[in-house]
Short mmCIF file of C-alpha atoms and ligand atoms in Angstrom, two decimals:
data_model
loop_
_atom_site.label_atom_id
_atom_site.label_comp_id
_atom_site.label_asym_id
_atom_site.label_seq_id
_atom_site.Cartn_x
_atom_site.Cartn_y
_atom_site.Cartn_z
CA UNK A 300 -18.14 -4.69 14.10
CA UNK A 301 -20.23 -7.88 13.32
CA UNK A 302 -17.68 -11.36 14.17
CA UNK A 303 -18.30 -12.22 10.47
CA UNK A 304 -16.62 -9.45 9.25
CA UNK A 305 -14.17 -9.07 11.99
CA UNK A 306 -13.13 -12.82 11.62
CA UNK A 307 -12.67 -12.13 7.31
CA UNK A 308 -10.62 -8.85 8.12
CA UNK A 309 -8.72 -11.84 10.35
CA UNK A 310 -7.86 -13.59 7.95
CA UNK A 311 -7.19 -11.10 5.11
CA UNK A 312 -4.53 -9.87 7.59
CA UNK A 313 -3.09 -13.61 8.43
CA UNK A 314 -3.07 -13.96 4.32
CA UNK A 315 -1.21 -10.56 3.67
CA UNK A 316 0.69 -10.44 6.73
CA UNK A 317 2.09 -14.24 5.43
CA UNK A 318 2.57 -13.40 1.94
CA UNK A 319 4.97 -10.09 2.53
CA UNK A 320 7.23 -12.48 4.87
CA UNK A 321 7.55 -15.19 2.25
CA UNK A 322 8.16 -12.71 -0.27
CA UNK A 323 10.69 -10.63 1.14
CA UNK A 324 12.87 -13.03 1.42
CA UNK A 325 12.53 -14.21 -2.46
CA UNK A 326 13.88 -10.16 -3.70
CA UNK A 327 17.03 -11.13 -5.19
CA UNK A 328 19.61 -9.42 -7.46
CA UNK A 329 18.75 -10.03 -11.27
CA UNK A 330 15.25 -11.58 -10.53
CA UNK A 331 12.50 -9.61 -12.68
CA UNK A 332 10.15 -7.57 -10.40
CA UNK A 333 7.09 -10.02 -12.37
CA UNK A 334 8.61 -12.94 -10.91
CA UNK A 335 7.95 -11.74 -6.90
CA UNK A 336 4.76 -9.71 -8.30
CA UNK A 337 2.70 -12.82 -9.57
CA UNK A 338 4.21 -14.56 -6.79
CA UNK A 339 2.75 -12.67 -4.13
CA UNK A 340 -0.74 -12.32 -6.02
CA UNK A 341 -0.83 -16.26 -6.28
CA UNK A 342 -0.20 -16.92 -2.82
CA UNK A 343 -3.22 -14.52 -2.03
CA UNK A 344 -5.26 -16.99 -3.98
CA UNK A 345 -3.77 -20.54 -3.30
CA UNK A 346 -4.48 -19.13 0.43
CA UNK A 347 -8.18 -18.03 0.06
CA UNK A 348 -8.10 -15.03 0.08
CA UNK A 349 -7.73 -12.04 -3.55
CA UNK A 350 -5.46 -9.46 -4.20
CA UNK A 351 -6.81 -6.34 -3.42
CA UNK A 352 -4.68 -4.26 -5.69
CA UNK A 353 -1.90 -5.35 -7.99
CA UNK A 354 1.21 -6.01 -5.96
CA UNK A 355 3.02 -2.87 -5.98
CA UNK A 356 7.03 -3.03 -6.27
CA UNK A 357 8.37 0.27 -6.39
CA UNK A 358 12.02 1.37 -6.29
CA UNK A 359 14.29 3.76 -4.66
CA UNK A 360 13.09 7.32 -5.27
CA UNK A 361 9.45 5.90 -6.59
CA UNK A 362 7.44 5.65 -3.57
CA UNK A 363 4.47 3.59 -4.80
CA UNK A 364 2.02 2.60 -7.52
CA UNK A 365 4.36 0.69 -9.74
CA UNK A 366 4.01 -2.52 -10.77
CA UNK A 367 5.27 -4.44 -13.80
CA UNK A 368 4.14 -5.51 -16.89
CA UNK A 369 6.61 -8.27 -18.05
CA UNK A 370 9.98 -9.43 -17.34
CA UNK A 371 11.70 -6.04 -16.93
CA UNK A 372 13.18 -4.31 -14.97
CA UNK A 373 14.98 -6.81 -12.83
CA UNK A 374 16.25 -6.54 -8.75
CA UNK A 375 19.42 -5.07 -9.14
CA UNK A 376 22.42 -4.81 -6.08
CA UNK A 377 21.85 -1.76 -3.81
CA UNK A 378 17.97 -1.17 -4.82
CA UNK A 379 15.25 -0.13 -2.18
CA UNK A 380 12.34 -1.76 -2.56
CA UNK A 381 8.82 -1.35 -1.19
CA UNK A 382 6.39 -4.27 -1.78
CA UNK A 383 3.06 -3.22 -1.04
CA UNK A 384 0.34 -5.65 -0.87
CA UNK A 385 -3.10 -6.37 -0.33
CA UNK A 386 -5.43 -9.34 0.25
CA UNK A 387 -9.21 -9.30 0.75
CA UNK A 388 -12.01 -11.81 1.42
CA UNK A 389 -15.53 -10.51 0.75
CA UNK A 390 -14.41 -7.11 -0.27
CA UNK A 391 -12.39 -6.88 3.52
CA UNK A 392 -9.05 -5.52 2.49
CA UNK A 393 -5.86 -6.06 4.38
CA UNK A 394 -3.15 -3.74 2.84
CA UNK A 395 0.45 -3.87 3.75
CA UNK A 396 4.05 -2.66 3.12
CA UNK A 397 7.74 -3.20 4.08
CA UNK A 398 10.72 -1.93 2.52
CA UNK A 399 14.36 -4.04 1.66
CA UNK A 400 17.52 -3.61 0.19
CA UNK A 401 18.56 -6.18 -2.67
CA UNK A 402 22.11 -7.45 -1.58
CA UNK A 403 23.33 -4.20 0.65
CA UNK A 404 23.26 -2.71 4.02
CA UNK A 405 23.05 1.16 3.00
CA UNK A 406 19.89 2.64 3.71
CA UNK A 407 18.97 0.57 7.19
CA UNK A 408 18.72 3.78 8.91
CA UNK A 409 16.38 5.36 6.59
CA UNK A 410 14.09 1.70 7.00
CA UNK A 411 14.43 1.96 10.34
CA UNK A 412 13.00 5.27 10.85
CA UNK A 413 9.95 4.29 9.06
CA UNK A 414 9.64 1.17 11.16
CA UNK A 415 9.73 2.76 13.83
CA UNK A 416 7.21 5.72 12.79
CA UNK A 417 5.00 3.38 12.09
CA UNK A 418 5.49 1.46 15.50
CA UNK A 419 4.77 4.52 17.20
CA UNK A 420 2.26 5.70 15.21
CA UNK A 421 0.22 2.35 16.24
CA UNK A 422 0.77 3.06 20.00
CA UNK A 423 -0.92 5.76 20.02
CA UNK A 424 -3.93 4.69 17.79
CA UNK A 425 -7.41 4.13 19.82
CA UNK A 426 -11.10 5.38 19.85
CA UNK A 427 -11.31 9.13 20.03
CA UNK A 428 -7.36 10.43 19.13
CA UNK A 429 -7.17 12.75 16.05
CA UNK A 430 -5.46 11.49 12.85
CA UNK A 431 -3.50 14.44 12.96
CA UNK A 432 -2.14 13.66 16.39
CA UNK A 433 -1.26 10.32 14.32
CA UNK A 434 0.94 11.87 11.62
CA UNK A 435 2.48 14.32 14.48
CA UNK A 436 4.38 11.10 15.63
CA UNK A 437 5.38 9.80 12.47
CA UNK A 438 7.11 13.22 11.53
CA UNK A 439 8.56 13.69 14.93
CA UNK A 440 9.82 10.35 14.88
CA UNK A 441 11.55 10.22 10.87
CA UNK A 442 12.94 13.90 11.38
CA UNK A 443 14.13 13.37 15.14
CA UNK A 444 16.26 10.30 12.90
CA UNK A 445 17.43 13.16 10.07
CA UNK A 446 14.99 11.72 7.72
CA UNK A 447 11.49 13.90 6.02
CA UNK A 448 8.29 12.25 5.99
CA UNK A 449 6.73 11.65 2.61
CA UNK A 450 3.83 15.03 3.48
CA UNK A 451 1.84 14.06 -0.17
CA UNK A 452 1.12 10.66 0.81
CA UNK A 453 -1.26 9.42 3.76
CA UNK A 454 -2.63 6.55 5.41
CA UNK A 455 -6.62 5.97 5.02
CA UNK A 456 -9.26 3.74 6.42
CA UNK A 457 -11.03 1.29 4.82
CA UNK A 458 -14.08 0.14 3.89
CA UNK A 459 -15.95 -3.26 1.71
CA UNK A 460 -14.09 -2.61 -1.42
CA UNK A 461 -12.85 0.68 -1.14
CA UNK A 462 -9.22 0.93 -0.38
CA UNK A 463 -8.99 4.74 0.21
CA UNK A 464 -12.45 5.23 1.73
CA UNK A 465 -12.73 9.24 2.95
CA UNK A 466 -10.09 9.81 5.84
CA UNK A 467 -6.55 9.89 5.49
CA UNK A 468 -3.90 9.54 8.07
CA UNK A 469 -1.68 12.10 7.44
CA UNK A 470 2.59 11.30 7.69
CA UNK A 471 3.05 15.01 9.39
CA UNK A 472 1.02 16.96 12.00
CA UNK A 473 -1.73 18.47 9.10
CA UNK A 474 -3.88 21.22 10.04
CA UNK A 475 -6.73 18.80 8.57
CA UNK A 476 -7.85 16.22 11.44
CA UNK A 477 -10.62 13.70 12.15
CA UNK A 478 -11.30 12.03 15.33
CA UNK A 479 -10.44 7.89 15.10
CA UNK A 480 -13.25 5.95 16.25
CA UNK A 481 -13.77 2.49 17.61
CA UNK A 482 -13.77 -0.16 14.64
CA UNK A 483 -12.57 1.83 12.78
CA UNK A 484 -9.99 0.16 9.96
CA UNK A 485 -6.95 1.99 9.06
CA UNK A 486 -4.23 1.41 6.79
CA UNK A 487 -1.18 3.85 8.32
CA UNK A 488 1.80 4.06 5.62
CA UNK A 489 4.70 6.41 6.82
CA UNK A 490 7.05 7.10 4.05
CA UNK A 491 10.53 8.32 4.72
CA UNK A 492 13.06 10.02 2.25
CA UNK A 493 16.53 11.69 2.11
CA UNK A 494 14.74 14.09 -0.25
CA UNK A 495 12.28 16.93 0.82
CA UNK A 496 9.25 14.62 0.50
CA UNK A 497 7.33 15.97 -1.98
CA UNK A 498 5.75 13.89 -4.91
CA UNK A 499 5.53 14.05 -8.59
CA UNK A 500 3.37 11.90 -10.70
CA UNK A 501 5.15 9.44 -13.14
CA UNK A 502 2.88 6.90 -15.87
CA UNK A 503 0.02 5.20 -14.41
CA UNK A 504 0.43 1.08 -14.36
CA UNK A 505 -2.78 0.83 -12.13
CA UNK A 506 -6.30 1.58 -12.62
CA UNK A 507 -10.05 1.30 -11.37
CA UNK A 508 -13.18 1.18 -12.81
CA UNK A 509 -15.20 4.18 -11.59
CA UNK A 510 -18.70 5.01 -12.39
CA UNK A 511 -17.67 7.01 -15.43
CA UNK A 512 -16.92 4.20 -16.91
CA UNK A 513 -19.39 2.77 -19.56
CA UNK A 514 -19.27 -0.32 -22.27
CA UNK A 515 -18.81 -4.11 -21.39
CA UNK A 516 -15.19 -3.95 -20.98
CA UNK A 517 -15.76 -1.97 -18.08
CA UNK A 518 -18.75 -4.34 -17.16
CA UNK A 519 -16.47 -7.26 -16.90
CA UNK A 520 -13.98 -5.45 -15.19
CA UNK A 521 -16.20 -4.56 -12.81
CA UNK A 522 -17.66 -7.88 -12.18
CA UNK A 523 -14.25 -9.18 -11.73
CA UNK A 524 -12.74 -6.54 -9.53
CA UNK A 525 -15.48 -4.29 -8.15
CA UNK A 526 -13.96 -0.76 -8.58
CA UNK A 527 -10.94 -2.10 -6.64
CA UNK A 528 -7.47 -1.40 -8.61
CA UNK A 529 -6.35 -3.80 -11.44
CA UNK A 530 -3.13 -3.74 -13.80
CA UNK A 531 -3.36 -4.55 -18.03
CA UNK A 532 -1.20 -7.55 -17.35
CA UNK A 533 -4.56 -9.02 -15.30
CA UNK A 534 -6.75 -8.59 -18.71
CA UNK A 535 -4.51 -9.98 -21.99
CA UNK A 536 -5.62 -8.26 -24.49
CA UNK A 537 -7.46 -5.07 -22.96
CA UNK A 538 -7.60 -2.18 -24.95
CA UNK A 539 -7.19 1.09 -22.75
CA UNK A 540 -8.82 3.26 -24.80
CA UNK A 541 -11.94 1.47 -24.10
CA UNK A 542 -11.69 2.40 -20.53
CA UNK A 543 -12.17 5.79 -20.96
CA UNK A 544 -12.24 7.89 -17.55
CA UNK A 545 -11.44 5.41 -15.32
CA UNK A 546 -9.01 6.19 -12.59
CA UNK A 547 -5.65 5.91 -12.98
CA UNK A 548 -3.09 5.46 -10.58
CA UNK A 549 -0.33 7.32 -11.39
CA UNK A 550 3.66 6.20 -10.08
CA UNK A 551 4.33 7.92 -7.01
CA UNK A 552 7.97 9.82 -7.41
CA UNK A 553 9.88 11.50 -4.44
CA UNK A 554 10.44 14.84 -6.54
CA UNK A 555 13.61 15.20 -5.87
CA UNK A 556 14.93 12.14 -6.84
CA UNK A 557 16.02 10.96 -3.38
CA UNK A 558 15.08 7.52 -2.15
CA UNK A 559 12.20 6.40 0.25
CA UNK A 560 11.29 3.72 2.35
CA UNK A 561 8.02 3.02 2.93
CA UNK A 562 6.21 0.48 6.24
CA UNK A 563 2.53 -0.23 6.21
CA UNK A 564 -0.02 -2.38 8.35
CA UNK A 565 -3.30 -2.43 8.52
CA UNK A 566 -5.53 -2.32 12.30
CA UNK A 567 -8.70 -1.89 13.53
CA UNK A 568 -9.68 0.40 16.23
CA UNK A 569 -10.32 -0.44 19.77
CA UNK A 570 -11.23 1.50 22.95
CA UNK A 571 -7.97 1.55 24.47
CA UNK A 572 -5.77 0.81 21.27
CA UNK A 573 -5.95 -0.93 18.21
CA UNK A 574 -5.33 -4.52 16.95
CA UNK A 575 -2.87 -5.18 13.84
CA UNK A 576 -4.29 -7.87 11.80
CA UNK A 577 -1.31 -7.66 9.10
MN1 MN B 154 -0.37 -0.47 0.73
MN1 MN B 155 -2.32 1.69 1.86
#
């Protein structure tokens, strides 16, 4: 990896890695979800860096891909919450997720396990080990803690403005597998439940312009965002319908119901291990 790139994933990590602390500690019963959303995707800015995707805040048994529109729904006592974020500089994304409780001590076990799958998950991360190898440890380690791994959602590397660029890190052993190689960037995302840890889709709240898209709506979008994800609340006054076939992101729901915690950070590969830059 060239140092200029290197030194902006740097930095996008520093940026993201910043903003989730500060804004952690802002979740607070009654507080609308907006309030921390635009709060986080300011920060991004004031510090130099863009949001890569809108700020995702999703709740108890939604797992990701939610983010709000206006000032509801509110924090309220006893919710899990996953804030997801990303920051990039020149198209370098840094992508990033921790998961809190709003004014209770319930579900620390069920955090834990996921913090610590994804601890492990990162030791064993350098040039030549299989992704599948990857998501054997993060299943060992939720169910070894009486938790299931969230099997429908992965990790995935990443690539100049594409967030999910080709391989996935699975959260169980999968038969699929690729070999990890040096400089390499991977975002690794174990998600842990009560439930079985399947998904359902709920409404999409997040889209991308893909190259189905035609018309100047999608032109501008484009020039604004790449095909990186954007929300309506970004574009006052968009019209959906004129975005026909672009990509939606649909709400990510544990199908049973049950809650989830989900712990991300971002690294790039090394010979011997692998650096986290969030
Ligand atoms: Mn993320
Ligand atoms: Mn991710």
């Amino acid at each position: 990896m060239n140092n200029i790139i290197y030194e902006c994933y740097l930095e996008a990590g520093k940026i993201a890695a910043k903003v989730r602390k500060e804004s952690l500690t802002r979740i607070k019963e009654d507080i609308p979800l907006l309030e921390i959303a635009e709060y986080v995707e300011e920060r991004i800015r004031v510090l130099g860096a863009k949001p890569a995707f809108p700020c995702n805040i999703s709740i108890n048994e939604i797992a990701s891909h939610y983010t709000p529109q206006d000032n509801m729904p509110v924090f309220r006592k006893g919710d899990v919450v996953k804030l997801d974020l990303g920051a990039h500089i020149e198209g370098y994304i840094a992508d990033t997720a921790a998961t809190v409780e709003v004014g209770t001590n319930d579900h620390h076990l069920l955090i834990h396990a996921c913090d610590e799958a994804l601890k492990n998950a990162i030791g064993s991360v350098k040039n030549g080990v299989e992704t599948s190898n990857i998501g054997k440890i993060i299943e060992d380690t939720i169910k070894e803690r009486g938790f299931s791994p969230i099997k429908d959602l992965t990790g995935h590397n990443l690539q100049r403005y594409d967030l999910h660029a080709g391989i996935s890190i699975p959260n169980y052993k999968s038969f699929f597998s690729h070999k990890v190689k040096k400089d390499n960037v991977f975002a690794i995302e174990p998600f842990a439940t009560y439930g079985r840890g399947n998904i359902k889709h709920g409404k999409p709240f997040i889209f991308a312009i893909n190259d189905k898209c035609k018309g100047k709506t999608a032109e501008d979008i484009r020039k604004k965002f790449e095909s990186l994800p954007f929300t309506p609340r970004w574009i006052p006054g968009i019209s959906l319908k004129e975005l026909k076939g672009a990509r939606e992101y649909f709400e990510l729901v544990e199908s049973d119901g049950k809650i989830v915690a989900q712990s991300e950070h971002t690294v790039i590969v090394n010979e011997d291990g692998c650096e986290i830059i969030t």
